[in-house]
Coordinates of C-alpha atoms in Angstrom, one line a residue:
Chain A
X9 CA 0.0 0.0 0.0
X10 CA 1.4 3.3 -1.0
X11 CA 0.8 6.7 0.6
X12 CA 2.5 8.8 -2.1
X13 CA -0.4 11.2 -2.0
X14 CA 0.3 12.0 1.6
X15 CA 1.9 15.4 1.5
X16 CA 3.8 16.5 4.7
X17 CA 3.1 20.1 3.9
X18 CA -0.7 19.5 3.8
X19 CA -0.4 17.6 7.0
X20 CA 1.4 20.5 8.6
X21 CA -1.3 22.9 7.5
X22 CA -3.8 20.4 8.9
X23 CA -1.9 20.5 12.2
X24 CA -2.2 24.2 12.3
X25 CA -5.9 24.0 11.7
X26 CA -6.2 21.6 14.6
X27 CA -4.2 23.9 16.8
X28 CA -6.5 26.7 16.0
X29 CA -9.5 24.5 16.8
X30 CA -8.0 23.9 20.3
X31 CA -7.5 27.6 20.7
X32 CA -11.0 28.2 19.5
X33 CA -12.4 25.8 22.1
X34 CA -10.2 27.4 24.8
X35 CA -11.8 30.8 24.1
X36 CA -15.2 29.3 23.9
X37 CA -15.0 27.7 27.3
X38 CA -14.3 31.0 29.1
X39 CA -17.0 32.6 26.9
X40 CA -19.5 30.0 28.1
X41 CA -19.7 31.9 31.3
X42 CA -20.0 35.2 29.5
X43 CA -16.5 36.2 30.0
X44 CA -14.5 37.2 26.9
X45 CA -10.8 36.7 27.4
X46 CA -8.5 38.2 24.9
X47 CA -5.5 37.0 26.9
X48 CA -5.4 33.4 25.7
X49 CA -2.4 34.1 23.6
X50 CA -0.7 34.9 26.8
X51 CA -1.6 31.6 28.3
X52 CA -0.6 29.9 25.2
X53 CA 2.8 31.5 25.4
X54 CA 3.2 30.4 29.0
X55 CA 2.5 26.8 28.0
X56 CA 4.8 27.1 25.0
X57 CA 7.7 28.7 26.9
X58 CA 7.4 26.4 29.9
X59 CA 7.5 23.3 27.9
X60 CA 10.2 24.5 25.6
X61 CA 12.4 25.5 28.5
X62 CA 11.7 22.3 30.3
X63 CA 12.7 20.1 27.3
X64 CA 15.8 22.1 26.2
X65 CA 17.3 23.1 29.6
X66 CA 16.0 20.6 32.1
X67 CA 15.9 17.4 30.2
X68 CA 12.2 16.7 30.6
X69 CA 10.5 14.4 28.1
X70 CA 8.1 16.0 25.7
X71 CA 4.9 14.6 27.0
X72 CA 5.7 15.5 30.6
X73 CA 6.8 19.0 29.5
X74 CA 3.4 19.4 27.7
X75 CA 1.5 18.4 30.8
X76 CA 3.5 20.7 33.0
X77 CA 3.2 23.6 30.6
X78 CA -0.5 23.2 30.4
X79 CA -0.9 23.0 34.1
X80 CA 1.2 26.1 34.5
X81 CA -1.0 27.9 32.1
X82 CA -4.0 26.6 34.0
X83 CA -2.7 27.9 37.3
X84 CA -2.0 31.3 35.7
X85 CA -5.5 31.2 34.5
X86 CA -6.7 31.0 38.1
X87 CA -4.4 33.8 39.0
X88 CA -5.8 36.0 36.3
X89 CA -9.4 34.8 36.7
X90 CA -9.7 35.9 40.3
X91 CA -9.0 39.6 39.9
X92 CA -10.9 39.4 36.6
X93 CA -14.1 38.7 38.6
X94 CA -14.4 42.4 39.2
X95 CA -14.8 43.1 35.5
X96 CA -17.4 42.6 32.9
X97 CA -17.8 42.6 29.2
X98 CA -15.6 45.0 27.3
X99 CA -13.6 45.9 30.4
X100 CA -12.7 42.3 31.0
X101 CA -11.7 41.9 27.3
X102 CA -9.4 44.9 27.5
X103 CA -7.9 43.9 30.9
X104 CA -7.0 40.4 29.6
X105 CA -5.6 42.0 26.4
X106 CA -3.4 44.0 28.7
X107 CA -2.4 40.9 30.6
X108 CA -1.3 39.3 27.3
X109 CA 0.7 42.3 26.3
X110 CA 2.5 42.6 29.6
X111 CA 3.4 39.0 29.4
X112 CA 4.7 39.5 25.9
X113 CA 6.9 42.4 27.0
X114 CA 8.2 40.4 29.9
X115 CA 9.0 37.4 27.8
X116 CA 10.8 39.5 25.2
X117 CA 12.9 41.2 28.0
X118 CA 13.6 38.2 30.2
X119 CA 16.5 37.2 27.9
X120 CA 18.3 34.9 30.4
X121 CA 15.2 32.7 30.4
X122 CA 13.5 33.1 27.1
X123 CA 16.2 34.2 24.8
X124 CA 14.5 37.5 24.2
X125 CA 13.3 38.4 20.8
X126 CA 15.4 35.6 19.2
X127 CA 13.6 32.9 21.1
X128 CA 14.6 29.4 21.9
X129 CA 16.2 27.3 19.3
X130 CA 16.7 23.6 18.9
X131 CA 13.6 22.6 20.7
X132 CA 13.2 18.8 20.4
X133 CA 10.5 17.9 17.9
X134 CA 7.8 15.5 18.9
X135 CA 7.6 13.9 15.4
X136 CA 11.3 13.2 15.3
X137 CA 11.2 11.7 18.8
X138 CA 8.4 9.4 17.9
X139 CA 10.3 8.4 14.8
X140 CA 13.3 7.6 16.9
X141 CA 11.2 5.6 19.3
X142 CA 9.6 3.7 16.5
X143 CA 12.9 2.9 15.0
X144 CA 14.4 1.9 18.4
X145 CA 11.5 -0.5 18.7
X146 CA 12.7 -2.2 15.5
X147 CA 10.1 -0.8 13.1
X148 CA 10.5 1.5 10.2
X149 CA 8.0 3.8 8.6
X150 CA 8.8 2.1 5.3
X151 CA 7.1 -1.0 6.6
X152 CA 3.9 0.9 6.4
X153 CA 4.6 2.5 3.1
X154 CA 5.5 5.9 4.6
X155 CA 8.6 8.0 4.1
X156 CA 10.2 9.4 7.2
X157 CA 9.0 12.9 6.7
X158 CA 5.5 11.7 6.0
X159 CA 5.6 9.7 9.2
X160 CA 6.7 12.7 11.3
X161 CA 4.0 14.9 10.0
X162 CA 1.4 12.2 10.2
X163 CA 2.2 11.3 13.8
X164 CA 1.9 14.9 14.9
X165 CA -1.3 15.4 13.0
X166 CA -2.9 12.2 14.5
X167 CA -1.8 13.2 18.0
X168 CA -3.3 16.6 17.6
X169 CA -6.5 15.1 16.1
X170 CA -6.8 12.8 19.1
X171 CA -6.3 15.7 21.4
X172 CA -8.9 17.8 19.6
X173 CA -11.4 14.9 19.6
X174 CA -10.9 14.3 23.3
X175 CA -11.2 18.0 24.1
X176 CA -14.4 18.3 22.1
X177 CA -15.9 15.2 23.7
X178 CA -14.8 16.4 27.1
X179 CA -16.4 19.8 26.7
X180 CA -19.6 18.4 25.1
X181 CA -19.9 16.2 28.2
X182 CA -19.0 19.1 30.4
X183 CA -21.6 21.4 29.0
X184 CA -24.4 19.0 29.6
X185 CA -23.2 18.4 33.2
X186 CA -23.8 20.3 36.4
X187 CA -20.8 22.5 35.6
X188 CA -21.9 23.2 32.1
X189 CA -25.4 24.2 33.3
X190 CA -23.9 26.5 35.9
X191 CA -21.8 28.1 33.1
X192 CA -24.9 28.6 31.0
X193 CA -26.8 30.0 34.0
X194 CA -24.0 32.5 34.7
X195 CA -23.8 33.6 31.1
X196 CA -27.5 34.2 30.9
X197 CA -28.0 36.0 34.2
X198 CA -25.3 36.1 36.8
X199 CA -27.4 37.6 39.5
X200 CA -30.1 35.0 39.0
X201 CA -27.6 32.3 39.0
X202 CA -26.1 33.5 42.2
X203 CA -29.5 33.7 43.8
X204 CA -30.3 30.2 42.9
X205 CA -27.3 29.0 44.8
X206 CA -24.6 28.7 42.1
X207 CA -21.1 29.6 43.3
X208 CA -20.5 32.0 40.6
X209 CA -17.0 32.9 41.8
X210 CA -15.9 29.2 41.7
X211 CA -17.4 28.5 38.2
X212 CA -16.1 31.7 36.6
X213 CA -12.6 31.1 37.8
X214 CA -12.9 27.4 36.8
X215 CA -13.9 28.4 33.3
X216 CA -11.0 30.8 33.1
X217 CA -8.5 28.2 34.2
X218 CA -10.0 25.6 31.9
X219 CA -9.6 27.9 29.0
X220 CA -6.1 28.8 30.0
X221 CA -5.1 25.1 30.5
X222 CA -6.5 24.3 27.1
X223 CA -4.7 27.1 25.3
X224 CA -1.5 26.2 27.1
X225 CA -1.6 22.9 25.3
X226 CA -1.4 23.9 21.7
X227 CA 1.3 26.3 22.8
X228 CA 3.6 23.3 22.9
X229 CA 2.3 21.7 19.8
X230 CA 2.6 24.9 18.0
X231 CA 6.3 24.8 18.9
X232 CA 6.7 21.2 18.0
X233 CA 5.8 21.0 14.3
X234 CA 8.0 23.9 13.6
X235 CA 10.9 23.7 16.0
X236 CA 11.2 27.4 16.0
X237 CA 10.9 29.8 18.8
X238 CA 7.6 30.1 20.6
X239 CA 7.8 33.7 21.4
X240 CA 8.0 35.7 18.3
X241 CA 4.7 35.2 16.8
X242 CA 2.6 35.7 19.9
X243 CA 1.6 39.2 19.0
X244 CA -0.1 37.8 15.9
X245 CA -1.6 35.0 17.8
X246 CA -3.3 37.5 20.1
X247 CA -6.1 37.9 17.7
X248 CA -5.7 34.6 15.9
X249 CA -7.4 32.4 18.4
X250 CA -10.2 34.8 18.6
X251 CA -11.8 34.1 15.4
X252 CA -12.5 30.4 15.8
X253 CA -13.9 30.9 19.3
X254 CA -16.4 33.6 19.0
X255 CA -19.7 32.4 17.7
X256 CA -22.1 34.4 19.8
X257 CA -24.2 32.3 22.0
X258 CA -24.1 29.0 20.2
X259 CA -25.1 26.3 22.6
X260 CA -22.3 23.9 21.7
X261 CA -18.7 24.4 21.1
X262 CA -18.8 24.2 17.4
X263 CA -15.5 26.0 16.8
X264 CA -14.7 26.9 13.3
X265 CA -11.2 26.3 12.5
X266 CA -9.5 29.2 10.9
X267 CA -7.5 27.6 8.2
X268 CA -6.6 31.0 6.9
X269 CA -4.6 31.8 10.0
X270 CA -2.5 33.8 7.6
X271 CA 0.7 34.2 9.6
X272 CA 1.7 30.6 9.7
X273 CA 1.0 29.1 6.4
X274 CA 2.2 32.2 4.5
X275 CA 5.7 31.2 5.2
X276 CA 5.1 27.9 3.5
X277 CA 3.0 29.3 0.7
X278 CA 5.8 31.6 -0.2
X279 CA 8.1 28.7 -0.3
X280 CA 6.0 25.8 -1.4
X281 CA 8.9 23.5 -2.2
X282 CA 10.1 22.7 1.2
X283 CA 13.3 20.8 1.7
X284 CA 12.7 17.1 1.2
X285 CA 12.2 16.7 4.9
X286 CA 9.1 18.8 5.1
X287 CA 10.0 19.9 8.5
X288 CA 12.7 22.4 9.3
X289 CA 15.6 20.9 11.3
X290 CA 15.9 22.3 14.7
X291 CA 17.9 25.4 14.8
X292 CA 18.2 25.7 11.0
X293 CA 14.9 27.5 10.5
X294 CA 15.8 30.6 12.5
X295 CA 15.8 32.9 9.6
X296 CA 12.1 33.5 9.5
X297 CA 11.6 34.0 13.2
X298 CA 14.7 36.2 13.3
X299 CA 13.3 38.2 10.4
X300 CA 10.0 38.6 12.2
X301 CA 11.8 39.6 15.3
X302 CA 13.8 42.2 13.3
X303 CA 10.6 43.5 11.9
X304 CA 9.0 43.7 15.2
X305 CA 12.0 45.3 16.8
X306 CA 11.9 47.8 13.9
X307 CA 8.2 48.3 14.6
X308 CA 9.0 49.0 18.2
X309 CA 11.7 51.4 17.3
X310 CA 9.3 53.4 15.1
X311 CA 7.0 54.1 17.9
X312 CA 9.8 54.8 20.3
Chain B
X1368 CA 18.2 66.8 29.3
X1369 CA 15.2 66.8 31.5
X1370 CA 13.6 69.6 29.6
X1371 CA 14.2 68.0 26.3
X1372 CA 12.7 64.7 27.6
X1373 CA 9.8 66.7 28.8
X1374 CA 9.3 68.1 25.3
X1375 CA 9.7 64.7 23.8
X1376 CA 7.1 63.3 26.2
X1377 CA 4.6 66.1 25.5
X1378 CA 5.0 65.6 21.7
X1379 CA 4.5 61.8 22.0
X1380 CA 1.7 62.4 24.5
X1381 CA -0.2 64.7 22.2
X1382 CA -0.1 62.2 19.4
X1383 CA -1.4 59.6 21.8
X1384 CA -4.1 61.9 22.9
X1385 CA -5.3 62.4 19.3
X1386 CA -5.4 58.7 18.8
X1387 CA -7.3 58.2 22.0
X1388 CA -9.8 60.9 21.1
X1389 CA -10.8 58.7 18.2
X1390 CA -11.5 55.8 20.5
X1391 CA -13.2 57.9 23.1
X1392 CA -15.6 59.5 20.6
X1393 CA -16.8 56.2 19.3
X1394 CA -17.0 54.6 22.7
X1395 CA -18.9 57.6 24.0
X1396 CA -21.6 57.4 21.3
X1397 CA -21.8 53.8 20.5
X1398 CA -20.5 52.1 23.7
X1399 CA -18.2 49.9 21.6
X1400 CA -14.5 49.8 21.2
X1401 CA -13.4 50.3 17.7
X1402 CA -10.5 47.9 17.4
X1403 CA -9.9 48.9 13.8
X1404 CA -8.9 52.4 14.9
X1405 CA -5.2 51.6 15.0
X1406 CA -5.3 50.2 11.5
X1407 CA -7.1 53.2 10.1
X1408 CA -4.5 55.3 11.8
X1409 CA -1.8 53.2 10.0
X1410 CA -3.6 53.8 6.7
X1411 CA -3.6 57.5 7.4
X1412 CA 0.2 57.4 7.9
X1413 CA 0.7 55.5 4.6
X1414 CA -1.5 57.8 2.6
X1415 CA 0.4 60.8 4.1
X1416 CA 3.7 59.1 3.3
X1417 CA 2.7 58.5 -0.3
X1418 CA 1.6 62.1 -0.8
X1419 CA 4.7 63.6 0.8
X1420 CA 7.5 61.3 -0.5
X1421 CA 6.1 59.8 -3.7
X1422 CA 4.0 62.8 -5.0
X1423 CA 6.4 65.4 -3.5
X1424 CA 3.4 67.4 -2.3
X1425 CA 3.5 69.7 0.6
X1426 CA 2.7 68.6 4.1
X1427 CA -0.8 70.1 4.3
X1428 CA -1.8 68.0 1.3
X1429 CA -0.6 64.9 3.2
X1430 CA -2.9 65.9 6.1
X1431 CA -5.8 66.5 3.7
X1432 CA -5.3 63.3 1.8
X1433 CA -5.0 61.3 5.0
X1434 CA -8.1 62.9 6.4
X1435 CA -10.1 62.1 3.2
X1436 CA -8.9 58.5 3.0
X1437 CA -9.5 57.7 6.6
X1438 CA -12.8 59.4 6.7
X1439 CA -13.9 57.3 3.8
X1440 CA -12.6 54.2 5.6
X1441 CA -14.5 55.3 8.7
X1442 CA -17.7 55.6 6.7
X1443 CA -17.2 52.1 5.2
X1444 CA -16.4 50.7 8.6
X1445 CA -19.6 52.1 10.1
X1446 CA -21.7 51.1 7.1
X1447 CA -20.6 47.6 6.7
X1448 CA -19.1 46.4 10.0
X1449 CA -21.2 48.2 12.6
X1450 CA -24.6 49.2 11.3
X1451 CA -25.7 45.7 10.3
X1452 CA -25.0 44.6 13.9
X1453 CA -26.9 47.5 15.5
X1454 CA -30.4 46.9 16.7
X1455 CA -30.3 43.2 16.0
X1456 CA -32.1 41.4 18.8
X1457 CA -30.4 38.5 20.5
X1458 CA -27.0 39.3 19.3
X1459 CA -24.1 39.3 21.6
X1460 CA -23.2 42.7 23.0
X1461 CA -19.6 41.9 22.1
X1462 CA -20.4 41.4 18.4
X1463 CA -19.3 44.9 17.3
X1464 CA -16.0 44.5 19.1
X1465 CA -15.3 41.2 17.3
X1466 CA -16.5 42.7 14.0
X1467 CA -14.0 45.6 14.3
X1468 CA -11.2 43.1 15.2
X1469 CA -12.0 41.4 12.0
X1470 CA -11.7 44.7 10.1
X1471 CA -8.4 45.4 11.8
X1472 CA -7.0 42.1 10.7
X1473 CA -8.2 42.7 7.2
X1474 CA -6.8 46.2 7.0
X1475 CA -3.4 45.1 8.4
X1476 CA -3.1 42.4 5.7
X1477 CA -4.3 44.7 3.0
X1478 CA -1.6 47.1 4.0
X1479 CA 0.9 44.3 4.1
X1480 CA -0.1 43.4 0.5
X1481 CA -0.2 46.9 -0.8
X1482 CA 2.6 48.7 1.0
X1483 CA 4.8 45.7 1.9
X1484 CA 6.0 44.5 5.3
X1485 CA 9.1 46.7 5.6
X1486 CA 9.6 50.1 7.0
X1487 CA 8.8 53.0 4.8
X1488 CA 10.6 56.3 5.0
X1489 CA 8.4 59.3 5.9
X1490 CA 10.4 62.3 5.0
X1491 CA 9.3 65.7 6.1
X1492 CA 10.8 68.7 4.4
X1493 CA 11.7 70.5 7.6
X1494 CA 12.8 67.5 9.7
X1495 CA 16.2 69.0 10.5
X1496 CA 15.1 72.5 11.4
X1497 CA 15.6 73.1 15.1
X1498 CA 16.0 75.9 17.5
X1499 CA 18.2 76.4 20.5
X1500 CA 16.2 77.9 23.3
X1501 CA 18.7 78.4 26.1
X1502 CA 20.1 74.9 26.8
X1503 CA 17.2 73.1 25.1
X1504 CA 17.0 72.0 21.5
X1505 CA 13.5 72.1 20.0
X1506 CA 12.7 70.7 16.6
X1507 CA 10.2 72.4 14.4
X1508 CA 8.5 69.1 13.8
X1509 CA 7.7 68.9 17.5
X1510 CA 6.2 72.3 17.5
X1511 CA 4.1 71.4 14.4
X1512 CA 2.9 68.2 16.0
X1513 CA 2.0 70.0 19.2
X1514 CA 0.2 72.7 17.2
X1515 CA -1.8 70.3 15.1
X1516 CA -2.9 68.2 18.0
X1517 CA -3.8 71.2 20.1
X1518 CA -5.8 72.6 17.1
X1519 CA -7.6 69.3 16.7
X1520 CA -8.4 69.0 20.4
X1521 CA -9.6 72.6 20.6
X1522 CA -11.7 72.2 17.4
X1523 CA -13.2 69.0 18.7
X1524 CA -14.0 70.6 22.0
X1525 CA -15.6 73.6 20.4
X1526 CA -17.6 71.4 18.0
X1527 CA -18.8 69.2 20.8
X1528 CA -19.8 72.0 23.1
X1529 CA -20.7 74.9 20.9
X1530 CA -22.5 73.6 17.8
X1531 CA -25.8 72.1 17.3
X1532 CA -24.3 68.9 15.8
X1533 CA -22.1 68.6 18.8
X1534 CA -25.1 68.9 21.1
X1535 CA -26.9 66.2 19.1
X1536 CA -23.8 64.0 19.4
X1537 CA -23.7 64.5 23.1
X1538 CA -27.4 63.7 23.3
X1539 CA -26.9 60.6 21.3
X1540 CA -24.1 59.5 23.6
X1541 CA -26.4 60.1 26.6
X1542 CA -29.2 58.0 25.3
X1543 CA -29.7 56.7 21.8
X1544 CA -33.4 56.2 22.1
X1545 CA -34.2 59.5 23.8
X1546 CA -32.2 61.4 21.3
X1547 CA -34.0 59.6 18.4
X1548 CA -37.3 60.4 20.0
X1549 CA -36.4 64.1 20.3
X1550 CA -35.7 64.2 16.6
X1551 CA -32.0 63.7 16.4
X1552 CA -30.9 61.8 13.3
X1553 CA -29.0 59.3 15.3
X1554 CA -27.9 57.2 12.4
X1555 CA -26.4 60.3 10.8
X1556 CA -24.7 61.3 14.1
X1557 CA -23.3 57.8 14.6
X1558 CA -21.9 57.8 11.1
X1559 CA -20.5 61.3 11.6
X1560 CA -18.9 60.2 14.8
X1561 CA -17.1 57.2 13.3
X1562 CA -16.0 59.3 10.3
X1563 CA -14.6 62.1 12.5
X1564 CA -12.9 59.6 14.8
X1565 CA -11.3 57.9 11.9
X1566 CA -10.2 61.2 10.4
X1567 CA -8.5 62.1 13.7
X1568 CA -6.8 58.7 13.5
X1569 CA -5.6 59.6 10.0
X1570 CA -4.2 62.9 11.2
X1571 CA -2.4 61.1 14.1
X1572 CA -0.9 58.7 11.6
X1573 CA 0.7 61.6 9.6
X1574 CA 1.9 63.1 12.9
X1575 CA 3.5 59.8 13.9
X1576 CA 5.1 59.7 10.5
X1577 CA 6.5 63.2 11.0
X1578 CA 7.7 62.4 14.5
X1579 CA 9.5 59.1 13.8
X1580 CA 10.2 59.3 10.1
X1581 CA 9.4 55.6 9.6
X1582 CA 6.1 53.8 9.2
X1583 CA 5.2 50.2 8.7
X1584 CA 2.1 48.1 8.4
X1585 CA 2.2 46.9 12.0
X1586 CA 2.3 50.3 13.7
X1587 CA -1.5 50.3 13.9
X1588 CA -1.6 47.4 16.4
X1589 CA 0.9 48.9 18.9
X1590 CA -0.7 52.4 18.6
X1591 CA -4.2 50.9 18.8
X1592 CA -3.4 49.1 22.0
X1593 CA -1.9 52.1 23.5
X1594 CA -5.0 54.2 22.6
X1595 CA -7.0 51.6 24.4
X1596 CA -4.8 51.9 27.5
X1597 CA -5.2 55.7 27.4
X1598 CA -9.0 55.7 27.3
X1599 CA -9.1 53.2 30.2
X1600 CA -6.7 55.4 32.1
X1601 CA -8.6 58.6 31.4
X1602 CA -12.0 57.1 31.6
X1603 CA -14.0 55.6 28.7
X1604 CA -15.9 58.2 26.7
X1605 CA -14.2 61.2 28.4
X1606 CA -12.6 63.7 26.1
X1607 CA -10.6 65.4 28.9
X1608 CA -9.6 62.0 30.1
X1609 CA -8.3 61.0 26.7
X1610 CA -6.1 64.1 26.5
X1611 CA -4.8 63.8 30.1
X1612 CA -4.3 60.0 29.7
X1613 CA -2.4 60.6 26.4
X1614 CA 0.0 63.1 28.0
X1615 CA 0.5 60.9 31.1
X1616 CA 1.3 57.9 29.0
X1617 CA 3.6 59.8 26.6
X1618 CA 5.5 61.4 29.5
X1619 CA 5.9 58.2 31.5
X1620 CA 7.1 56.3 28.4
X1621 CA 9.6 58.9 27.6
X1622 CA 11.0 59.1 31.1
X1623 CA 11.0 55.3 31.3
X1624 CA 13.2 55.2 28.3
X1625 CA 15.4 58.1 29.5
X1626 CA 15.9 57.0 33.1
X1627 CA 14.7 53.4 33.3
X1628 CA 14.8 50.4 31.1
X1629 CA 13.7 51.0 27.5
X1630 CA 12.7 47.3 27.1
X1631 CA 9.8 47.7 29.5
X1632 CA 8.5 50.9 27.9
X1633 CA 5.6 49.1 26.3
X1634 CA 4.6 47.4 29.5
X1635 CA 3.7 50.7 31.2
X1636 CA 0.5 51.1 29.1
X1637 CA -0.7 47.6 29.8
X1638 CA 0.3 47.5 33.4
X1639 CA -1.6 50.8 33.7
X1640 CA -4.7 49.1 32.1
X1641 CA -4.7 46.3 34.6
X1642 CA -4.1 48.5 37.7
X1643 CA -6.7 51.1 36.7
X1644 CA -9.3 48.5 35.8
X1645 CA -8.9 46.7 39.1
X1646 CA -8.6 49.8 41.4
X1647 CA -10.6 52.5 39.7
X1648 CA -12.5 51.0 36.7
X1649 CA -14.1 54.2 35.7
X1650 CA -10.7 55.7 35.0
X1651 CA -9.3 59.1 36.2
X1652 CA -12.0 61.3 34.7
X1653 CA -15.0 58.9 34.1
X1654 CA -18.1 58.4 36.2
X1655 CA -18.8 54.8 37.0
X1656 CA -21.3 53.8 34.3
X1657 CA -24.1 51.5 35.5
X1658 CA -23.2 48.8 33.1
X1659 CA -19.8 48.4 34.7
X1660 CA -21.5 46.6 37.5
X1661 CA -24.0 44.9 35.4

């Protein structure tokens, strides 16, 4: 059986779609209680930086780094969610936007930890690790009719697809559970919900941290398929995750993926013929993030 | 040194104030935040740049062109991104906010396509003219920026408080329904508000081009976010608050760069947002609106 038609580039685009789906759900969860958070890019960057630093500097394995990064994002979601209880609607949206921006500036300036605007290079890639593990177990992708680069892209795509399916199932179940009904009640009328005995503080903070935890996860995946630095494109991301998530008051999380998340694929579209690998080797693909960083630095200089 | 930094800060602050005035006008009348304002501002800067450097026209033509272009964009924004959402029952109150975010992404990418991603030089004919006033060096550009922004602020204030249209605008801001019942053409007022706010953004764009000599397609985002910070700081919908907030932010950023760490300059605005929202959500000049505690 041959999988010649399986194009690693298309799989990579598909992976980005799935990442955007996760981000969309993460916005939706917080929005389910009527709170619009524009700071999810900040949570995403916490997850991304945490897992990248853990794997490159502290020798953690990728799965454990992902889990720890997501948990860290979730905890920071609690920390942001508690003061955010004082704010509603547009004011909350702007405060969370401010949170994300402060976080960006801190990450850019904290060079000893994050590498500043250049970012972190040579982050281990999940696809390659899986390939290595498979080969160590005595198999080869060729046995299944796959080239190595196809296998790498496919494995990431499948893992992401599994995560997305699990997340959707989890939140579908959640929304028809006691917690989900509490969310809906709070969204519809907070005062009434409180009067009927719902602990609004608890559920609002819970929704916040769930959203944060979920957006911390793609942060890591987002790093993985590219092996670039997690920091540089967060500014763009700020508004990226918004689009999938906001669907007014739809009763279910039916997030629309935003395949046109222009920032990421553009790089590939401009350069459709990738090196035969399909994935940039760690550390070699620093030209683009570097350029983006230059551009951003220049942008900063302008308004200085 | 201190005095020069003071002048730098006031120049920057007056530009910020003009940007923030655009936000505050729209918020005052429509109760929405126009996230596309920063991008309209950026288009104003580009139109001004094209007129000054490519067409070799004088500076006043750049202002005029930027005002015309951004006013037209403001009209289109209101007509196609805001009006269809207004008065629709059952819609999310956040829908206009999201819609303007969409417009801002669109505009930024259009600018990327049309003008390119790199920095463009914005040359003003008198960029190098300067005066020595005692120990202080003052550039003519700074004086021009200050004059244009003061003129705009004074004009806006006069228009709001001394003309019939300004009265109608304030009435609409007070209550859309009541103003409509009293015979105010609220649709026209809303359109005029968005158009004027956008035109002010366009003027601010040219001012930024004059002040920094470089523009690019991402400047709208940074400036837009700072404009937001300013109206939060000064009080949403308050004209005096926007001016004061702009000056405070401009001065504190300048002094942060001069005497502190330049890297954290951009954090001031957003740290201010968070602190103000948590401690005094109505801002320095605003009254606490009822919906704040809805």
